[in-house]
XYZ file of C-alpha atoms in Angstrom:
168
model
C -26.912 -35.605 35.568
C -23.946 -35.381 33.220
C -20.857 -33.678 34.589
C -20.790 -29.998 33.779
C -24.540 -29.755 33.202
C -25.988 -26.337 33.851
C -29.437 -27.595 34.880
C -30.408 -26.204 38.283
C -30.422 -28.688 41.146
C -34.173 -28.304 41.730
C -34.690 -28.981 38.037
C -33.395 -32.558 38.169
C -35.280 -35.120 40.269
C -32.339 -37.555 40.359
C -29.715 -34.938 41.222
C -26.893 -36.831 42.895
C -26.738 -35.141 46.250
C -25.068 -37.035 49.038
C -27.554 -36.957 51.857
C -28.247 -39.298 54.694
C -31.756 -39.895 53.331
C -30.806 -40.963 49.793
C -30.428 -44.695 50.547
C -33.944 -44.729 52.015
C -35.275 -44.321 48.465
C -34.230 -47.939 47.862
C -35.923 -49.344 50.980
C -38.923 -50.769 49.133
C -36.725 -52.615 46.634
C -34.824 -54.183 49.520
C -38.152 -54.947 51.223
C -39.410 -56.657 48.062
C -36.200 -58.686 47.788
C -36.727 -59.939 51.349
C -40.495 -60.500 50.958
C -40.186 -64.297 51.060
C -38.258 -64.141 54.343
C -39.973 -61.419 56.379
C -43.528 -60.639 57.502
C -45.598 -58.589 55.045
C -45.628 -55.710 57.539
C -41.870 -55.308 57.069
C -42.326 -54.997 53.307
C -45.099 -52.413 53.770
C -42.876 -50.515 56.216
C -40.159 -50.402 53.549
C -42.673 -48.739 51.205
C -43.430 -46.205 53.933
C -39.731 -45.390 54.244
C -39.332 -44.975 50.473
C -42.499 -42.908 50.183
C -41.297 -40.638 52.979
C -38.081 -40.117 51.040
C -40.084 -39.208 47.908
C -42.103 -36.640 49.842
C -39.018 -35.190 51.541
C -37.200 -34.898 48.202
C -40.180 -33.142 46.570
C -40.349 -30.657 49.445
C -36.580 -30.111 49.282
C -36.684 -29.445 45.523
C -39.587 -27.028 46.076
C -37.555 -25.098 48.638
C -34.590 -24.962 46.273
C -36.848 -23.686 43.466
C -38.288 -21.059 45.806
C -34.803 -19.830 46.675
C -33.653 -19.405 43.052
C -33.243 -15.675 42.353
C -35.822 -14.416 39.889
C -39.031 -12.465 39.494
C -41.602 -12.999 42.224
C -44.304 -13.467 39.582
C -42.881 -16.799 38.390
C -41.860 -18.149 41.777
C -45.105 -19.941 42.587
C -45.111 -21.673 39.211
C -41.442 -22.633 39.575
C -42.054 -24.138 43.021
C -45.166 -26.010 41.886
C -43.381 -27.483 38.875
C -40.398 -28.517 40.994
C -42.560 -30.224 43.637
C -44.941 -31.941 41.206
C -42.215 -33.077 38.811
C -39.992 -34.396 41.582
C -42.850 -36.121 43.387
C -44.229 -37.838 40.276
C -40.772 -38.758 38.985
C -39.595 -40.152 42.308
C -42.889 -41.967 42.987
C -42.555 -43.774 39.658
C -38.765 -44.199 39.402
C -37.988 -44.872 43.057
C -41.084 -46.624 44.418
C -43.738 -47.958 42.054
C -41.800 -49.317 39.079
C -38.742 -50.710 40.904
C -40.912 -52.197 43.643
C -43.069 -53.969 41.073
C -40.001 -55.067 39.100
C -38.156 -56.570 42.080
C -41.400 -58.193 43.261
C -41.825 -59.929 39.894
C -38.128 -60.909 39.646
C -38.355 -62.522 43.072
C -41.720 -64.192 42.439
C -40.485 -65.615 39.120
C -37.187 -66.807 40.583
C -38.917 -68.492 43.544
C -41.330 -70.217 41.168
C -38.562 -71.353 38.809
C -36.416 -72.579 41.690
C -39.354 -74.508 43.144
C -40.072 -76.244 39.837
C -36.508 -76.712 38.569
C -34.661 -77.707 41.751
C -35.106 -79.861 44.810
C -33.397 -77.319 47.021
C -34.820 -76.878 50.508
C -37.342 -74.031 50.811
C -34.976 -71.924 52.931
C -32.267 -72.140 50.239
C -34.754 -71.185 47.522
C -35.966 -68.200 49.553
C -32.440 -66.956 50.287
C -31.469 -67.429 46.630
C -34.545 -65.463 45.577
C -33.606 -62.685 48.004
C -30.041 -62.600 46.658
C -31.307 -62.414 43.065
C -33.667 -59.582 44.012
C -30.871 -57.628 45.686
C -28.552 -58.210 42.721
C -31.228 -56.954 40.328
C -31.554 -53.568 42.054
C -28.474 -51.889 40.529
C -29.284 -53.417 37.140
C -32.780 -51.916 36.926
C -32.089 -48.388 38.200
C -30.833 -46.647 35.061
C -33.258 -48.227 32.587
C -36.156 -47.291 34.869
C -34.840 -43.745 35.327
C -34.526 -43.235 31.571
C -37.971 -44.753 30.952
C -39.588 -42.454 33.513
C -37.780 -39.472 31.965
C -39.198 -40.452 28.579
C -42.683 -40.975 30.021
C -42.739 -37.594 31.773
C -41.129 -35.790 28.822
C -43.887 -37.248 26.634
C -46.736 -36.382 28.980
C -46.698 -34.340 32.202
C -43.758 -32.119 31.281
C -45.564 -30.949 28.146
C -48.071 -29.250 30.468
C -45.497 -27.112 32.284
C -44.881 -23.497 31.342
C -42.134 -23.567 28.706
C -39.545 -21.776 30.832
C -40.104 -24.132 33.777
C -39.735 -27.535 32.104
C -37.332 -29.727 34.071
C -34.494 -31.249 32.121
C -34.453 -35.012 31.849
C -30.708 -35.126 31.182
């Protein structure tokens, strides 16, 4: 959200609120980075943590939309749009796409390291994990912008015109 933007907080899925839960949205990316070193159950647990964050954020944005002063007639629509938009946006931008991306970065790096080096397996796995962790901050903004474009081009066209969330 650009500084000075007038978009309501509930109207922006990636609103930069400092909450204790915000880092949990990245749990699955961290889980994917560590996939070669930990049991699969740990990776699946990381997806549970991230998915819980997505659900909590959607509920939070719905409550904020409900509390915006305005006519009672449009409240239900405003809340529905806030919850659906936030849930879909966060599910794609915080869980599905980054999880897949980090998974593929790590799988490719482990494969390349196994064919191009004679490093011990433990070194290759730790290097893969480091590369996965380093990729996380690099992928965030391009994924966010891509999901904004996707939703602006599809789901957001279905919302009532006065309720469309801003992708800026």
